[in-house]
């Protein structure tokens, strides 16, 4: 079994308003389970993720920690390991299977390689126009059915979380397909994302998120696609001063746990964790668009960073260039699923 390479101290629960509200909202659940909880053993929930605390995922995990602390009277302890400190992209799902972590929120792009290729539907370029469209899929029947499919790979899917739309960064603006020619672009381990970069004439290089910054610094790769909160918090600006607002694809997460741990919890604790997580996800989803806007505003003031808009003509040219990828992967993600996604969005397939 792999050994965690770094064990940071617990991230403290936020105080004040969150705490008071958590007490109120959690009152009913806590009252129902209170007597039983007092007699129950302490419970540890290790939550490992690869991004910074100041992102939708980081903030969602902190809210979960605060809610469970309050509602269990400190009995349920959530230890959060951000920034790939405990597990990274290469080993986090294996760690979950082995019981070396209890909860993860990998990006949807990472479930294809984990044996659930349907999740790569979210990677299809230019599929969603905005987060409202994404939510019609993730928060409805299609989303529920997708979460159930994670059971095939020994995961319990607990909910979806947004980050936002990906933008391109490089040492030059990337407005037109020709601008991508020959660039080595870091991508997540998703077949769709690889094909998308090849369609643009670039060379996709699959790398764990935690290795991306170093790969950009050392010239192993030349460009990357990230939502702005990740670009900002990974300090990519000095390495990749040109950000082109391509908005070409969505990046979101599914929170997962292992069925063994989930079943072992018992009914009362499962309800407690479920309720707290639902609220934490709502919190993260409420924050997502704001963090994206805040990251953009911050980047616009950073010396050296140049933010490039994409006009309608260039956007159409990029969309045309990657359109074959949608056809290519229709079968891979499942034609019925793709039709159901279009149906939920309200588009004709
Ligand atoms: C990535 O690898 O680029 C993202 O999945 C990182 C994240 O979790 O937002």
Coordinates of C-alpha atoms and ligand atoms in Angstrom, one line a residue:
X1 CA 0.0 0.0 0.0
X2 CA 1.4 3.4 -0.9
X3 CA 2.4 5.6 2.1
X4 CA 1.2 9.2 2.3
X5 CA 4.2 11.4 1.8
X6 CA 3.1 14.4 3.8
X7 CA 0.7 14.7 6.7
X8 CA -0.3 18.3 7.3
X9 CA -2.1 19.4 10.5
X10 CA -5.9 19.6 10.5
X11 CA -7.3 22.6 8.7
X12 CA -9.3 24.4 11.5
X13 CA -13.1 24.7 11.1
X14 CA -14.2 28.2 10.2
X15 CA -15.8 30.0 13.1
X16 CA -18.6 32.6 13.6
X17 CA -21.4 32.8 11.1
X18 CA -20.9 29.4 9.5
X19 CA -20.8 27.8 12.9
X20 CA -24.0 29.5 14.1
X21 CA -25.9 28.8 11.0
X22 CA -24.6 25.2 11.0
X23 CA -26.0 24.8 14.5
X24 CA -29.4 26.0 13.5
X25 CA -29.7 24.1 10.3
X26 CA -28.2 21.0 11.8
X27 CA -30.4 21.2 14.9
X28 CA -33.0 18.8 13.7
X29 CA -30.7 16.2 12.5
X30 CA -28.5 16.5 15.6
X31 CA -31.6 16.3 17.9
X32 CA -32.8 13.1 16.2
X33 CA -29.4 11.4 16.5
X34 CA -28.0 13.2 19.5
X35 CA -28.4 10.6 22.3
X36 CA -27.2 7.8 20.1
X37 CA -24.3 10.0 18.8
X38 CA -23.0 10.7 22.3
X39 CA -22.4 7.1 22.8
X40 CA -20.8 6.5 19.5
X41 CA -17.1 6.2 18.8
X42 CA -15.2 9.0 17.2
X43 CA -15.2 9.0 13.4
X44 CA -12.4 10.1 11.1
X45 CA -13.1 11.2 7.6
X46 CA -10.0 12.0 5.5
X47 CA -10.8 14.2 2.6
X48 CA -8.0 14.4 0.0
X49 CA -7.9 16.7 -3.0
X50 CA -5.4 18.2 -5.3
X51 CA -6.3 21.9 -5.5
X52 CA -5.8 24.9 -3.1
X53 CA -8.2 25.7 -0.3
X54 CA -9.3 28.9 -2.0
X55 CA -11.2 27.1 -4.7
X56 CA -14.8 25.8 -4.9
X57 CA -13.6 22.3 -4.0
X58 CA -11.3 23.6 -1.2
X59 CA -14.2 25.7 0.3
X60 CA -16.7 22.9 0.0
X61 CA -14.4 20.6 2.0
X62 CA -14.0 23.2 4.7
X63 CA -17.7 23.7 4.9
X64 CA -18.2 19.9 5.3
X65 CA -15.6 19.9 8.0
X66 CA -17.3 22.7 9.9
X67 CA -20.8 21.3 9.6
X68 CA -19.8 17.8 10.8
X69 CA -17.8 19.2 13.6
X70 CA -20.8 21.2 14.9
X71 CA -23.4 18.6 14.3
X72 CA -21.5 15.7 15.9
X73 CA -20.2 17.8 18.8
X74 CA -16.7 17.2 17.5
X75 CA -17.1 13.4 17.3
X76 CA -16.8 13.4 13.5
X77 CA -13.5 14.8 12.5
X78 CA -12.9 15.7 8.9
X79 CA -9.2 15.9 8.1
X80 CA -8.6 17.8 4.8
X81 CA -5.5 17.3 2.7
X82 CA -5.5 19.8 -0.1
X83 CA -2.9 20.4 -2.8
X84 CA -2.1 16.7 -3.4
X85 CA -0.5 16.5 0.1
X86 CA -1.9 13.1 0.9
X87 CA -2.8 11.6 -2.5
X88 CA -2.5 12.8 -6.0
X89 CA -4.3 12.0 -9.3
X90 CA -2.2 8.9 -9.8
X91 CA -3.1 7.2 -6.6
X92 CA -6.1 8.7 -5.0
X93 CA -8.7 6.3 -6.4
X94 CA -6.5 3.3 -5.4
X95 CA -6.1 4.9 -1.9
X96 CA -9.9 5.0 -1.6
X97 CA -10.2 1.4 -2.6
X98 CA -7.6 0.5 0.0
X99 CA -9.3 2.5 2.8
X100 CA -6.4 4.9 3.0
X101 CA -8.7 7.9 2.5
X102 CA -12.5 8.2 3.0
X103 CA -13.6 10.9 0.6
X104 CA -12.4 12.4 -2.7
X105 CA -13.7 14.8 -5.3
X106 CA -11.8 14.0 -8.5
X107 CA -12.7 16.1 -11.6
X108 CA -15.2 14.4 -13.8
X109 CA -12.5 14.0 -16.4
X110 CA -10.7 11.5 -14.2
X111 CA -13.5 8.9 -14.0
X112 CA -13.1 7.7 -17.5
X113 CA -9.7 6.1 -16.8
X114 CA -11.1 4.7 -13.6
X115 CA -13.5 2.6 -15.7
X116 CA -16.5 4.9 -16.1
X117 CA -16.0 6.4 -19.6
X118 CA -19.5 7.9 -19.6
X119 CA -18.1 10.7 -17.4
X120 CA -16.0 11.9 -20.3
X121 CA -19.2 13.3 -21.7
X122 CA -18.5 16.4 -19.6
X123 CA -15.2 16.9 -21.4
X124 CA -16.8 17.3 -24.8
X125 CA -15.7 20.7 -26.1
X126 CA -18.2 23.5 -26.2
X127 CA -21.0 21.2 -24.9
X128 CA -22.2 23.7 -22.2
X129 CA -22.8 27.4 -22.6
X130 CA -22.9 28.2 -18.9
X131 CA -23.2 26.7 -15.4
X132 CA -27.0 26.8 -15.5
X133 CA -26.9 24.3 -18.4
X134 CA -24.4 22.1 -16.5
X135 CA -26.7 22.0 -13.5
X136 CA -29.7 20.9 -15.5
X137 CA -27.6 17.8 -16.2
X138 CA -25.8 17.3 -12.9
X139 CA -28.7 18.1 -10.6
X140 CA -31.3 16.1 -12.5
X141 CA -32.0 12.5 -13.6
X142 CA -29.0 12.3 -15.8
X143 CA -26.7 13.3 -13.0
X144 CA -28.3 10.8 -10.6
X145 CA -27.9 8.0 -13.1
X146 CA -24.3 8.9 -13.7
X147 CA -23.5 8.8 -9.9
X148 CA -25.1 5.4 -9.7
X149 CA -22.8 4.1 -12.5
X150 CA -19.8 4.8 -10.2
X151 CA -20.9 1.7 -8.2
X152 CA -19.4 -0.4 -11.0
X153 CA -16.0 0.7 -9.9
X154 CA -16.5 0.4 -6.1
X155 CA -17.4 4.0 -5.5
X156 CA -20.4 5.7 -4.0
X157 CA -21.2 8.9 -5.9
X158 CA -22.5 11.5 -3.5
X159 CA -22.9 14.6 -5.6
X160 CA -21.6 17.0 -8.1
X161 CA -19.7 20.2 -7.6
X162 CA -18.8 22.9 -10.2
X163 CA -15.5 24.6 -10.7
X164 CA -16.1 26.4 -13.9
X165 CA -15.1 26.7 -17.5
X166 CA -11.5 26.1 -18.7
X167 CA -9.4 28.8 -20.3
X168 CA -6.1 28.3 -22.2
X169 CA -2.9 29.6 -20.9
X170 CA 0.5 29.8 -22.6
X171 CA 3.4 32.1 -23.5
X172 CA 1.3 33.5 -26.3
X173 CA -2.4 34.1 -27.0
X174 CA -4.3 31.0 -28.3
X175 CA -7.1 32.5 -30.2
X176 CA -7.2 30.5 -33.4
X177 CA -6.6 26.8 -34.2
X178 CA -3.3 27.7 -35.9
X179 CA -2.0 29.1 -32.6
X180 CA -2.1 25.7 -31.0
X181 CA 0.1 24.0 -33.7
X182 CA 2.9 22.0 -32.1
X183 CA 2.2 23.1 -28.5
X184 CA 2.6 20.5 -25.8
X185 CA -0.5 21.0 -23.7
X186 CA -0.9 19.5 -20.3
X187 CA -4.3 17.6 -20.1
X188 CA -6.0 15.5 -17.5
X189 CA -6.1 11.7 -18.2
X190 CA -9.2 11.8 -20.4
X191 CA -9.4 10.4 -23.9
X192 CA -11.7 13.2 -25.0
X193 CA -9.3 15.9 -23.8
X194 CA -6.4 14.3 -25.6
X195 CA -8.3 14.1 -28.8
X196 CA -9.5 17.7 -28.4
X197 CA -5.9 18.9 -28.3
X198 CA -4.9 16.7 -31.2
X199 CA -7.7 18.1 -33.3
X200 CA -6.3 21.6 -32.7
X201 CA -2.8 20.4 -33.9
X202 CA -1.3 20.4 -30.3
X203 CA 0.3 17.5 -28.5
X204 CA -1.5 16.5 -25.4
X205 CA 0.6 15.5 -22.4
X206 CA -1.2 13.7 -19.6
X207 CA 0.1 14.9 -16.2
X208 CA -1.2 14.8 -12.7
X209 CA -2.4 18.2 -11.5
X210 CA 0.2 18.3 -8.8
X211 CA 3.0 18.1 -11.4
X212 CA 1.6 20.6 -13.8
X213 CA 3.3 23.7 -12.4
X214 CA 6.7 22.1 -12.4
X215 CA 6.2 20.8 -15.9
X216 CA 5.4 24.3 -17.1
X217 CA 8.3 25.8 -15.3
X218 CA 10.8 23.3 -16.7
X219 CA 9.4 23.4 -20.3
X220 CA 8.1 19.8 -20.3
X221 CA 4.8 21.4 -21.5
X222 CA 4.1 24.7 -23.1
X223 CA 0.4 25.3 -22.3
X224 CA -2.5 24.2 -20.1
X225 CA -6.2 24.4 -19.8
X226 CA -7.6 25.4 -16.4
X227 CA -10.5 27.2 -14.8
X228 CA -9.2 30.5 -13.6
X229 CA -9.3 29.7 -9.8
X230 CA -6.9 26.8 -10.5
X231 CA -4.7 28.9 -12.8
X232 CA -4.5 31.6 -10.1
X233 CA -4.0 29.4 -7.0
X234 CA -1.4 27.2 -8.7
X235 CA 0.6 30.4 -9.4
X236 CA 0.7 29.7 -13.1
X237 CA 0.7 33.4 -14.1
X238 CA 4.5 34.0 -14.0
X239 CA 5.0 30.8 -16.1
X240 CA 2.0 31.3 -18.5
X241 CA 1.4 35.1 -18.8
X242 CA -1.1 34.8 -21.6
X243 CA -4.6 33.7 -20.7
X244 CA -7.1 33.3 -23.5
X245 CA -10.7 33.2 -22.5
X246 CA -11.7 30.3 -24.7
X247 CA -14.3 28.9 -22.3
X248 CA -14.0 25.7 -24.4
X249 CA -14.9 23.1 -21.8
X250 CA -16.3 22.5 -18.4
X251 CA -14.5 21.3 -15.2
X252 CA -16.5 19.9 -12.3
X253 CA -16.2 17.2 -9.7
X254 CA -18.0 14.2 -8.3
X255 CA -17.6 13.6 -4.6
X256 CA -17.1 9.9 -3.9
X257 CA -16.5 7.5 -1.1
X258 CA -16.1 3.7 -0.8
X259 CA -19.1 1.5 -0.3
X260 CA -17.4 -0.4 2.5
X261 CA -16.9 2.8 4.6
X262 CA -20.3 4.2 3.6
X263 CA -22.1 1.0 4.8
X264 CA -20.0 0.8 7.9
X265 CA -21.1 4.2 9.0
X266 CA -24.5 3.1 10.3
X267 CA -27.8 4.8 9.5
X268 CA -27.5 7.9 11.8
X269 CA -24.0 8.9 10.8
X270 CA -24.7 8.2 7.1
X271 CA -27.6 10.6 7.3
X272 CA -25.5 13.2 9.2
X273 CA -22.7 13.0 6.6
X274 CA -25.1 13.0 3.7
X275 CA -27.0 16.1 5.0
X276 CA -23.8 18.0 5.7
X277 CA -22.3 17.1 2.3
X278 CA -25.4 18.2 0.5
X279 CA -25.2 21.6 2.2
X280 CA -21.4 21.8 1.6
X281 CA -22.0 21.1 -2.1
X282 CA -24.6 23.7 -2.3
X283 CA -22.2 26.1 -0.7
X284 CA -19.4 25.2 -3.1
X285 CA -21.7 25.5 -6.1
X286 CA -22.9 28.9 -4.9
X287 CA -19.3 30.1 -4.7
X288 CA -18.1 28.7 -8.0
X289 CA -19.1 31.5 -10.3
X290 CA -18.0 34.1 -7.9
X291 CA -14.5 32.6 -7.4
X292 CA -14.1 32.5 -11.1
X293 CA -15.0 36.1 -11.5
X294 CA -12.8 37.1 -8.6
X295 CA -9.9 35.2 -10.2
X296 CA -10.4 37.0 -13.4
X297 CA -10.5 40.4 -11.7
X298 CA -7.3 39.5 -9.8
X299 CA -5.5 38.3 -12.9
X300 CA -6.4 41.5 -14.8
X301 CA -4.5 43.5 -12.1
X302 CA -1.4 41.2 -12.1
X303 CA 1.6 42.8 -13.7
X304 CA 2.7 40.9 -16.8
X305 CA -0.6 38.9 -17.2
X306 CA -2.4 39.5 -20.4
X307 CA -6.0 38.3 -20.7
X308 CA -7.3 37.9 -24.2
X309 CA -10.9 37.7 -25.2
X310 CA -12.1 35.4 -27.9
X311 CA -14.3 37.0 -30.6
X312 CA -17.2 35.2 -32.2
X313 CA -15.2 34.3 -35.3
X314 CA -12.3 32.8 -33.5
X315 CA -14.6 31.0 -31.2
X316 CA -16.5 29.5 -34.1
X317 CA -13.2 28.4 -35.7
X318 CA -12.1 26.7 -32.5
X319 CA -15.5 25.0 -32.2
X320 CA -15.3 23.8 -35.8
X321 CA -11.8 22.4 -35.4
X322 CA -12.8 20.3 -32.4
X323 CA -16.3 19.2 -33.7
X324 CA -14.9 15.9 -35.0
X325 CA -14.1 15.0 -31.4
X326 CA -17.8 15.1 -30.5
X327 CA -18.6 12.7 -33.4
X328 CA -15.6 10.5 -32.5
X329 CA -16.6 10.0 -28.9
X330 CA -20.4 9.8 -29.3
X331 CA -20.1 6.0 -29.1
X332 CA -17.5 6.0 -26.4
X333 CA -19.6 8.0 -23.9
X334 CA -22.8 6.4 -25.1
X335 CA -25.2 7.9 -27.7
X336 CA -28.2 7.6 -25.4
X337 CA -26.3 9.5 -22.7
X338 CA -25.2 12.2 -25.1
X339 CA -28.9 12.6 -26.2
X340 CA -30.0 12.7 -22.6
X341 CA -27.5 15.4 -21.8
X342 CA -28.7 17.5 -24.8
X343 CA -32.2 16.8 -23.7
X344 CA -31.5 18.1 -20.2
X345 CA -29.7 21.2 -21.5
X346 CA -32.7 21.8 -23.8
X347 CA -30.6 21.6 -27.1
X348 CA -31.3 19.4 -30.0
X349 CA -28.6 16.7 -30.2
Ligands
LIG1 C1 -6.9 19.1 -13.1 O1 -6.3 18.0 -13.0 O2 -6.6 20.0 -13.9 C2 -8.1 19.3 -12.2 O3 -8.8 18.1 -12.2 C3 -7.7 19.7 -10.9 C4 -8.9 19.9 -10.0 O4 -9.2 19.0 -9.2 O5 -9.6 21.0 -10.1

